[in-house]
PDB file of N, CA and C in Angstrom:
ATOM      1  N   MET A   7      11.617  82.401 -32.918  1.00 71.00           N
ATOM      2  CA  MET A   7      10.945  82.801 -31.710  1.00 71.00           C
ATOM      3  C   MET A   7      11.852  82.468 -30.522  1.00 71.00           C
ATOM      4  N   ALA A   8      11.876  83.313 -29.538  1.00 79.00           N
ATOM      5  CA  ALA A   8      12.710  83.091 -28.361  1.00 79.00           C
ATOM      6  C   ALA A   8      12.121  81.969 -27.506  1.00 79.00           C
ATOM      7  N   PRO A   9      12.983  81.115 -26.942  1.00 80.00           N
ATOM      8  CA  PRO A   9      12.481  80.013 -26.115  1.00 80.00           C
ATOM      9  C   PRO A   9      11.581  80.485 -24.961  1.00 80.00           C
ATOM     10  N   GLU A  10      11.872  81.620 -24.360  1.00 90.00           N
ATOM     11  CA  GLU A  10      11.036  82.111 -23.262  1.00 90.00           C
ATOM     12  C   GLU A  10       9.623  82.447 -23.752  1.00 90.00           C
ATOM     13  N   GLU A  11       9.537  83.069 -24.924  1.00 94.00           N
ATOM     14  CA  GLU A  11       8.229  83.389 -25.510  1.00 94.00           C
ATOM     15  C   GLU A  11       7.471  82.098 -25.830  1.00 94.00           C
ATOM     16  N   THR A  12       8.185  81.124 -26.339  1.00 95.00           N
ATOM     17  CA  THR A  12       7.570  79.839 -26.653  1.00 95.00           C
ATOM     18  C   THR A  12       7.050  79.185 -25.381  1.00 95.00           C
ATOM     19  N   LYS A  13       7.827  79.243 -24.298  1.00 96.00           N
ATOM     20  CA  LYS A  13       7.393  78.647 -23.032  1.00 96.00           C
ATOM     21  C   LYS A  13       6.136  79.333 -22.501  1.00 96.00           C
ATOM     22  N   VAL A  14       6.047  80.639 -22.638  1.00 96.00           N
ATOM     23  CA  VAL A  14       4.854  81.370 -22.202  1.00 96.00           C
ATOM     24  C   VAL A  14       3.634  80.854 -22.973  1.00 96.00           C
ATOM     25  N   ARG A  15       3.792  80.719 -24.288  1.00 97.00           N
ATOM     26  CA  ARG A  15       2.688  80.221 -25.115  1.00 97.00           C
ATOM     27  C   ARG A  15       2.356  78.765 -24.784  1.00 97.00           C
ATOM     28  N   LEU A  16       3.383  77.945 -24.526  1.00 97.00           N
ATOM     29  CA  LEU A  16       3.150  76.546 -24.176  1.00 97.00           C
ATOM     30  C   LEU A  16       2.368  76.433 -22.873  1.00 97.00           C
ATOM     31  N   ARG A  17       2.713  77.267 -21.908  1.00 97.00           N
ATOM     32  CA  ARG A  17       1.979  77.245 -20.636  1.00 97.00           C
ATOM     33  C   ARG A  17       0.506  77.572 -20.861  1.00 97.00           C
ATOM     34  N   LYS A  18       0.240  78.586 -21.672  1.00 97.00           N
ATOM     35  CA  LYS A  18      -1.143  78.979 -21.944  1.00 97.00           C
ATOM     36  C   LYS A  18      -1.881  77.852 -22.676  1.00 97.00           C
ATOM     37  N   VAL A  19      -1.237  77.246 -23.662  1.00 96.00           N
ATOM     38  CA  VAL A  19      -1.850  76.135 -24.405  1.00 96.00           C
ATOM     39  C   VAL A  19      -2.147  74.976 -23.449  1.00 96.00           C
ATOM     40  N   LEU A  20      -1.228  74.682 -22.555  1.00 96.00           N
ATOM     41  CA  LEU A  20      -1.427  73.585 -21.610  1.00 96.00           C
ATOM     42  C   LEU A  20      -2.634  73.846 -20.716  1.00 96.00           C
ATOM     43  N   VAL A  21      -2.721  75.037 -20.163  1.00 96.00           N
ATOM     44  CA  VAL A  21      -3.843  75.393 -19.289  1.00 96.00           C
ATOM     45  C   VAL A  21      -5.160  75.378 -20.064  1.00 96.00           C
ATOM     46  N   ASP A  22      -5.146  75.951 -21.266  1.00 96.00           N
ATOM     47  CA  ASP A  22      -6.377  76.014 -22.079  1.00 96.00           C
ATOM     48  C   ASP A  22      -6.812  74.634 -22.568  1.00 96.00           C
ATOM     49  N   SER A  23      -5.875  73.857 -23.084  1.00 94.00           N
ATOM     50  CA  SER A  23      -6.226  72.568 -23.687  1.00 94.00           C
ATOM     51  C   SER A  23      -6.737  71.568 -22.656  1.00 94.00           C
ATOM     52  N   LEU A  24      -6.196  71.628 -21.464  1.00 94.00           N
ATOM     53  CA  LEU A  24      -6.590  70.665 -20.437  1.00 94.00           C
ATOM     54  C   LEU A  24      -7.536  71.262 -19.405  1.00 94.00           C
ATOM     55  N   GLU A  25      -7.923  72.522 -19.641  1.00 94.00           N
ATOM     56  CA  GLU A  25      -8.844  73.218 -18.751  1.00 94.00           C
ATOM     57  C   GLU A  25      -8.398  73.092 -17.291  1.00 94.00           C
ATOM     58  N   LEU A  26      -7.124  73.386 -17.069  1.00 94.00           N
ATOM     59  CA  LEU A  26      -6.561  73.285 -15.725  1.00 94.00           C
ATOM     60  C   LEU A  26      -7.110  74.386 -14.825  1.00 94.00           C
ATOM     61  N   SER A  27      -7.126  74.110 -13.541  1.00 94.00           N
ATOM     62  CA  SER A  27      -7.646  75.089 -12.582  1.00 94.00           C
ATOM     63  C   SER A  27      -6.542  75.983 -12.026  1.00 94.00           C
ATOM     64  N   ILE A  28      -5.408  76.040 -12.729  1.00 95.00           N
ATOM     65  CA  ILE A  28      -4.320  76.933 -12.350  1.00 95.00           C
ATOM     66  C   ILE A  28      -4.048  77.884 -13.504  1.00 95.00           C
ATOM     67  N   GLY A  29      -3.362  78.972 -13.211  1.00 96.00           N
ATOM     68  CA  GLY A  29      -2.996  79.922 -14.257  1.00 96.00           C
ATOM     69  C   GLY A  29      -1.720  79.489 -14.946  1.00 96.00           C
ATOM     70  N   PRO A  30      -1.482  79.995 -16.160  1.00 96.00           N
ATOM     71  CA  PRO A  30      -0.266  79.645 -16.893  1.00 96.00           C
ATOM     72  C   PRO A  30       1.014  79.908 -16.099  1.00 96.00           C
ATOM     73  N   SER A  31       1.031  80.964 -15.292  1.00 95.00           N
ATOM     74  CA  SER A  31       2.244  81.294 -14.532  1.00 95.00           C
ATOM     75  C   SER A  31       2.545  80.259 -13.451  1.00 95.00           C
ATOM     76  N   GLU A  32       1.574  79.421 -13.116  1.00 96.00           N
ATOM     77  CA  GLU A  32       1.764  78.394 -12.088  1.00 96.00           C
ATOM     78  C   GLU A  32       2.255  77.066 -12.655  1.00 96.00           C
ATOM     79  N   VAL A  33       2.344  76.969 -13.978  1.00 96.00           N
ATOM     80  CA  VAL A  33       2.813  75.739 -14.614  1.00 96.00           C
ATOM     81  C   VAL A  33       4.334  75.678 -14.462  1.00 96.00           C
ATOM     82  N   PRO A  34       4.852  74.588 -13.888  1.00 95.00           N
ATOM     83  CA  PRO A  34       6.299  74.479 -13.679  1.00 95.00           C
ATOM     84  C   PRO A  34       7.059  74.217 -14.973  1.00 95.00           C
ATOM     85  N   ASP A  35       8.360  74.456 -14.942  1.00 95.00           N
ATOM     86  CA  ASP A  35       9.207  74.175 -16.107  1.00 95.00           C
ATOM     87  C   ASP A  35       9.428  72.681 -16.291  1.00 95.00           C
ATOM     88  N   LYS A  36       9.538  71.968 -15.194  1.00 96.00           N
ATOM     89  CA  LYS A  36       9.859  70.541 -15.253  1.00 96.00           C
ATOM     90  C   LYS A  36       8.891  69.755 -14.377  1.00 96.00           C
ATOM     91  N   GLY A  37       8.761  68.473 -14.659  1.00 96.00           N
ATOM     92  CA  GLY A  37       7.904  67.606 -13.866  1.00 96.00           C
ATOM     93  C   GLY A  37       6.428  67.800 -14.136  1.00 96.00           C
ATOM     94  N   LEU A  38       6.095  68.152 -15.371  1.00 94.00           N
ATOM     95  CA  LEU A  38       4.700  68.436 -15.713  1.00 94.00           C
ATOM     96  C   LEU A  38       3.788  67.227 -15.540  1.00 94.00           C
ATOM     97  N   VAL A  39       4.260  66.062 -15.939  1.00 94.00           N
ATOM     98  CA  VAL A  39       3.421  64.867 -15.903  1.00 94.00           C
ATOM     99  C   VAL A  39       2.967  64.582 -14.474  1.00 94.00           C
ATOM    100  N   GLN A  40       3.911  64.560 -13.551  1.00 94.00           N
ATOM    101  CA  GLN A  40       3.558  64.248 -12.173  1.00 94.00           C
ATOM    102  C   GLN A  40       2.860  65.423 -11.487  1.00 94.00           C
ATOM    103  N   THR A  41       3.395  66.627 -11.642  1.00 94.00           N
ATOM    104  CA  THR A  41       2.831  67.798 -10.969  1.00 94.00           C
ATOM    105  C   THR A  41       1.388  68.053 -11.384  1.00 94.00           C
ATOM    106  N   LEU A  42       1.106  67.922 -12.679  1.00 94.00           N
ATOM    107  CA  LEU A  42      -0.232  68.211 -13.182  1.00 94.00           C
ATOM    108  C   LEU A  42      -1.105  66.960 -13.310  1.00 94.00           C
ATOM    109  N   GLY A  43      -0.528  65.790 -13.007  1.00 93.00           N
ATOM    110  CA  GLY A  43      -1.287  64.553 -13.082  1.00 93.00           C
ATOM    111  C   GLY A  43      -1.700  64.185 -14.496  1.00 93.00           C
ATOM    112  N   LEU A  44      -0.805  64.417 -15.457  1.00 93.00           N
ATOM    113  CA  LEU A  44      -1.128  64.138 -16.857  1.00 93.00           C
ATOM    114  C   LEU A  44      -1.126  62.635 -17.128  1.00 93.00           C
ATOM    115  N   ASP A  45      -2.082  62.203 -17.929  1.00 93.00           N
ATOM    116  CA  ASP A  45      -2.097  60.821 -18.391  1.00 93.00           C
ATOM    117  C   ASP A  45      -1.883  60.818 -19.905  1.00 93.00           C
ATOM    118  N   SER A  46      -1.943  59.647 -20.506  1.00 90.00           N
ATOM    119  CA  SER A  46      -1.647  59.556 -21.941  1.00 90.00           C
ATOM    120  C   SER A  46      -2.649  60.346 -22.780  1.00 90.00           C
ATOM    121  N   ILE A  47      -3.910  60.363 -22.379  1.00 93.00           N
ATOM    122  CA  ILE A  47      -4.924  61.111 -23.126  1.00 93.00           C
ATOM    123  C   ILE A  47      -4.644  62.620 -23.025  1.00 93.00           C
ATOM    124  N   ASN A  48      -4.347  63.094 -21.816  1.00 93.00           N
ATOM    125  CA  ASN A  48      -4.025  64.516 -21.627  1.00 93.00           C
ATOM    126  C   ASN A  48      -2.840  64.937 -22.480  1.00 93.00           C
ATOM    127  N   THR A  49      -1.807  64.108 -22.484  1.00 92.00           N
ATOM    128  CA  THR A  49      -0.601  64.497 -23.208  1.00 92.00           C
ATOM    129  C   THR A  49      -0.837  64.542 -24.709  1.00 92.00           C
ATOM    130  N   ILE A  50      -1.606  63.603 -25.221  1.00 92.00           N
ATOM    131  CA  ILE A  50      -1.917  63.616 -26.656  1.00 92.00           C
ATOM    132  C   ILE A  50      -2.745  64.854 -27.005  1.00 92.00           C
ATOM    133  N   GLU A  51      -3.743  65.147 -26.185  1.00 93.00           N
ATOM    134  CA  GLU A  51      -4.569  66.329 -26.424  1.00 93.00           C
ATOM    135  C   GLU A  51      -3.718  67.600 -26.392  1.00 93.00           C
ATOM    136  N   PHE A  52      -2.838  67.694 -25.410  1.00 95.00           N
ATOM    137  CA  PHE A  52      -1.943  68.846 -25.295  1.00 95.00           C
ATOM    138  C   PHE A  52      -1.067  68.975 -26.540  1.00 95.00           C
ATOM    139  N   LEU A  53      -0.497  67.878 -26.989  1.00 94.00           N
ATOM    140  CA  LEU A  53       0.390  67.934 -28.157  1.00 94.00           C
ATOM    141  C   LEU A  53      -0.358  68.303 -29.434  1.00 94.00           C
ATOM    142  N   ILE A  54      -1.597  67.880 -29.557  1.00 95.00           N
ATOM    143  CA  ILE A  54      -2.405  68.279 -30.717  1.00 95.00           C
ATOM    144  C   ILE A  54      -2.601  69.796 -30.698  1.00 95.00           C
ATOM    145  N   TRP A  55      -2.884  70.340 -29.525  1.00 96.00           N
ATOM    146  CA  TRP A  55      -3.033  71.793 -29.388  1.00 96.00           C
ATOM    147  C   TRP A  55      -1.717  72.509 -29.703  1.00 96.00           C
ATOM    148  N   VAL A  56      -0.594  71.940 -29.256  1.00 96.00           N
ATOM    149  CA  VAL A  56       0.720  72.542 -29.536  1.00 96.00           C
ATOM    150  C   VAL A  56       0.949  72.589 -31.040  1.00 96.00           C
ATOM    151  N   GLU A  57       0.662  71.483 -31.721  1.00 96.00           N
ATOM    152  CA  GLU A  57       0.840  71.448 -33.171  1.00 96.00           C
ATOM    153  C   GLU A  57      -0.009  72.525 -33.847  1.00 96.00           C
ATOM    154  N   SER A  58      -1.235  72.672 -33.400  1.00 96.00           N
ATOM    155  CA  SER A  58      -2.137  73.672 -33.976  1.00 96.00           C
ATOM    156  C   SER A  58      -1.677  75.098 -33.668  1.00 96.00           C
ATOM    157  N   GLU A  59      -1.318  75.356 -32.427  1.00 96.00           N
ATOM    158  CA  GLU A  59      -0.899  76.694 -31.989  1.00 96.00           C
ATOM    159  C   GLU A  59       0.341  77.181 -32.726  1.00 96.00           C
ATOM    160  N   PHE A  60       1.309  76.286 -32.919  1.00 96.00           N
ATOM    161  CA  PHE A  60       2.595  76.684 -33.488  1.00 96.00           C
ATOM    162  C   PHE A  60       2.741  76.327 -34.970  1.00 96.00           C
ATOM    163  N   GLY A  61       1.760  75.623 -35.525  1.00 95.00           N
ATOM    164  CA  GLY A  61       1.845  75.243 -36.933  1.00 95.00           C
ATOM    165  C   GLY A  61       2.972  74.276 -37.213  1.00 95.00           C
ATOM    166  N   VAL A  62       3.203  73.365 -36.269  1.00 96.00           N
ATOM    167  CA  VAL A  62       4.280  72.388 -36.416  1.00 96.00           C
ATOM    168  C   VAL A  62       3.699  70.984 -36.347  1.00 96.00           C
ATOM    169  N   GLU A  63       4.515  70.027 -36.745  1.00 95.00           N
ATOM    170  CA  GLU A  63       4.142  68.630 -36.592  1.00 95.00           C
ATOM    171  C   GLU A  63       5.175  67.974 -35.698  1.00 95.00           C
ATOM    172  N   ILE A  64       4.703  67.315 -34.660  1.00 94.00           N
ATOM    173  CA  ILE A  64       5.601  66.599 -33.763  1.00 94.00           C
ATOM    174  C   ILE A  64       5.704  65.172 -34.294  1.00 94.00           C
ATOM    175  N   ALA A  65       6.913  64.813 -34.685  1.00 93.00           N
ATOM    176  CA  ALA A  65       7.141  63.500 -35.288  1.00 93.00           C
ATOM    177  C   ALA A  65       6.910  62.398 -34.256  1.00 93.00           C
ATOM    178  N   ASP A  66       6.276  61.314 -34.695  1.00 91.00           N
ATOM    179  CA  ASP A  66       5.992  60.192 -33.800  1.00 91.00           C
ATOM    180  C   ASP A  66       7.253  59.699 -33.094  1.00 91.00           C
ATOM    181  N   GLU A  67       8.357  59.651 -33.828  1.00 94.00           N
ATOM    182  CA  GLU A  67       9.594  59.137 -33.234  1.00 94.00           C
ATOM    183  C   GLU A  67      10.180  60.080 -32.172  1.00 94.00           C
ATOM    184  N   ASP A  68       9.694  61.323 -32.142  1.00 93.00           N
ATOM    185  CA  ASP A  68      10.179  62.284 -31.153  1.00 93.00           C
ATOM    186  C   ASP A  68       9.328  62.314 -29.888  1.00 93.00           C
ATOM    187  N   LEU A  69       8.188  61.641 -29.913  1.00 90.00           N
ATOM    188  CA  LEU A  69       7.300  61.627 -28.747  1.00 90.00           C
ATOM    189  C   LEU A  69       7.944  60.864 -27.600  1.00 90.00           C
ATOM    190  N   SER A  70       7.970  61.495 -26.439  1.00 90.00           N
ATOM    191  CA  SER A  70       8.489  60.838 -25.246  1.00 90.00           C
ATOM    192  C   SER A  70       7.981  61.584 -24.022  1.00 90.00           C
ATOM    193  N   ILE A  71       7.984  60.886 -22.909  1.00 90.00           N
ATOM    194  CA  ILE A  71       7.596  61.526 -21.651  1.00 90.00           C
ATOM    195  C   ILE A  71       8.563  62.668 -21.349  1.00 90.00           C
ATOM    196  N   LYS A  72       9.832  62.465 -21.652  1.00 92.00           N
ATOM    197  CA  LYS A  72      10.845  63.497 -21.389  1.00 92.00           C
ATOM    198  C   LYS A  72      10.497  64.797 -22.111  1.00 92.00           C
ATOM    199  N   LEU A  73      10.053  64.699 -23.361  1.00 93.00           N
ATOM    200  CA  LEU A  73       9.694  65.884 -24.143  1.00 93.00           C
ATOM    201  C   LEU A  73       8.493  66.600 -23.529  1.00 93.00           C
ATOM    202  N   ILE A  74       7.514  65.843 -23.105  1.00 93.00           N
ATOM    203  CA  ILE A  74       6.291  66.409 -22.554  1.00 93.00           C
ATOM    204  C   ILE A  74       6.505  66.934 -21.136  1.00 93.00           C
ATOM    205  N   ASP A  75       7.435  66.345 -20.419  1.00 95.00           N
ATOM    206  CA  ASP A  75       7.640  66.632 -18.999  1.00 95.00           C
ATOM    207  C   ASP A  75       8.494  67.867 -18.733  1.00 95.00           C
ATOM    208  N   ASP A  76       9.151  68.396 -19.770  1.00 95.00           N
ATOM    209  CA  ASP A  76      10.122  69.479 -19.599  1.00 95.00           C
ATOM    210  C   ASP A  76       9.817  70.608 -20.583  1.00 95.00           C
ATOM    211  N   LEU A  77       9.333  71.742 -20.057  1.00 96.00           N
ATOM    212  CA  LEU A  77       8.958  72.864 -20.939  1.00 96.00           C
ATOM    213  C   LEU A  77      10.141  73.426 -21.710  1.00 96.00           C
ATOM    214  N   ASP A  78      11.335  73.427 -21.099  1.00 95.00           N
ATOM    215  CA  ASP A  78      12.520  73.921 -21.809  1.00 95.00           C
ATOM    216  C   ASP A  78      12.783  73.066 -23.042  1.00 95.00           C
ATOM    217  N   LEU A  79      12.746  71.765 -22.857  1.00 96.00           N
ATOM    218  CA  LEU A  79      12.998  70.832 -23.960  1.00 96.00           C
ATOM    219  C   LEU A  79      11.913  70.956 -25.025  1.00 96.00           C
ATOM    220  N   LEU A  80      10.657  71.031 -24.600  1.00 96.00           N
ATOM    221  CA  LEU A  80       9.552  71.146 -25.545  1.00 96.00           C
ATOM    222  C   LEU A  80       9.627  72.466 -26.315  1.00 96.00           C
ATOM    223  N   ALA A  81       9.970  73.547 -25.635  1.00 96.00           N
ATOM    224  CA  ALA A  81      10.091  74.852 -26.300  1.00 96.00           C
ATOM    225  C   ALA A  81      11.192  74.815 -27.359  1.00 96.00           C
ATOM    226  N   GLU A  82      12.330  74.223 -27.023  1.00 95.00           N
ATOM    227  CA  GLU A  82      13.424  74.105 -27.999  1.00 95.00           C
ATOM    228  C   GLU A  82      12.981  73.274 -29.195  1.00 95.00           C
ATOM    229  N   TYR A  83      12.279  72.176 -28.917  1.00 96.00           N
ATOM    230  CA  TYR A  83      11.806  71.301 -29.992  1.00 96.00           C
ATOM    231  C   TYR A  83      10.837  72.052 -30.905  1.00 96.00           C
ATOM    232  N   VAL A  84       9.851  72.707 -30.307  1.00 96.00           N
ATOM    233  CA  VAL A  84       8.859  73.445 -31.094  1.00 96.00           C
ATOM    234  C   VAL A  84       9.545  74.520 -31.933  1.00 96.00           C
ATOM    235  N   ASP A  85      10.451  75.278 -31.323  1.00 95.00           N
ATOM    236  CA  ASP A  85      11.162  76.326 -32.061  1.00 95.00           C
ATOM    237  C   ASP A  85      11.937  75.747 -33.235  1.00 95.00           C
ATOM    238  N   SER A  86      12.499  74.561 -33.059  1.00 95.00           N
ATOM    239  CA  SER A  86      13.273  73.950 -34.150  1.00 95.00           C
ATOM    240  C   SER A  86      12.372  73.466 -35.286  1.00 95.00           C
ATOM    241  N   ARG A  87      11.086  73.261 -35.013  1.00 93.00           N
ATOM    242  CA  ARG A  87      10.147  72.754 -36.018  1.00 93.00           C
ATOM    243  C   ARG A  87       9.368  73.855 -36.744  1.00 93.00           C
ATOM    244  N   ILE A  88       9.429  75.083 -36.222  1.00 89.00           N
ATOM    245  CA  ILE A  88       8.693  76.180 -36.853  1.00 89.00           C
ATOM    246  C   ILE A  88       9.360  76.527 -38.181  1.00 89.00           C
ATOM    247  N   PRO A  89       8.581  76.580 -39.254  1.00 81.00           N
ATOM    248  CA  PRO A  89       9.161  76.935 -40.552  1.00 81.00           C
ATOM    249  C   PRO A  89       9.866  78.301 -40.468  1.00 81.00           C
ATOM    250  N   LYS A  90      11.104  78.335 -40.927  1.00 76.00           N
ATOM    251  CA  LYS A  90      11.914  79.556 -40.793  1.00 76.00           C
ATOM    252  C   LYS A  90      11.461  80.689 -41.710  1.00 76.00           C
ATOM    253  N   ASP A  91      10.753  80.357 -42.798  1.00 66.00           N
ATOM    254  CA  ASP A  91      10.347  81.389 -43.753  1.00 66.00           C
ATOM    255  C   ASP A  91       9.017  82.023 -43.397  1.00 66.00           C
ATOM    256  N   GLU A  92       8.410  81.591 -42.282  1.00 54.00           N
ATOM    257  CA  GLU A  92       7.113  82.105 -41.903  1.00 54.00           C
ATOM    258  C   GLU A  92       7.257  82.951 -40.628  1.00 54.00           C
ATOM    259  N   PRO A  93       6.912  84.227 -40.695  1.00 55.00           N
ATOM    260  CA  PRO A  93       7.058  85.066 -39.506  1.00 55.00           C
ATOM    261  C   PRO A  93       6.180  84.558 -38.361  1.00 55.00           C
ATOM    262  N   ALA A  94       6.752  84.544 -37.176  1.00 53.00           N
ATOM    263  CA  ALA A  94       6.007  84.112 -35.991  1.00 53.00           C
ATOM    264  C   ALA A  94       4.825  85.062 -35.778  1.00 53.00           C
ATOM    265  N   GLY A  95       3.733  84.510 -35.315  1.00 54.00           N
ATOM    266  CA  GLY A  95       2.577  85.338 -35.015  1.00 54.00           C
ATOM    267  C   GLY A  95       1.648  85.556 -36.200  1.00 54.00           C
ATOM    268  N   GLU A  96       2.033  85.078 -37.377  1.00 52.00           N
ATOM    269  CA  GLU A  96       1.179  85.262 -38.543  1.00 52.00           C
ATOM    270  C   GLU A  96       0.532  83.949 -38.974  1.00 52.00           C
ATOM    271  N   ARG A  97       0.601  82.955 -38.092  1.00 49.00           N
ATOM    272  CA  ARG A  97      -0.026  81.678 -38.394  1.00 49.00           C
ATOM    273  C   ARG A  97      -1.469  81.714 -37.911  1.00 49.00           C
ATOM    274  N   ALA A  98      -2.295  80.996 -38.610  1.00 46.00           N
ATOM    275  CA  ALA A  98      -3.721  80.943 -38.216  1.00 46.00           C
ATOM    276  C   ALA A  98      -3.922  79.889 -37.177  1.00 46.00           C
TER     277      ALA A  98
END
């Protein structure tokens, strides 16, 4: 999956999972924690939704504020975790 497509989906998941009062297009690429006022509960909830949406598992050792705070970094990470033998868009 292309990183830009992944970022679009991540923005939608972020808005939906946290019931934000902004649209996905208003979610910035960087500085998510401060800009959106995310706390530890929000970030965990968001990551659970990301795992479900993309069919990936985010390893505990990979969890960091840096990963959550930067959509480019998170998109690259998610793309690297998607099983290569499974066509994108066919996950439940």
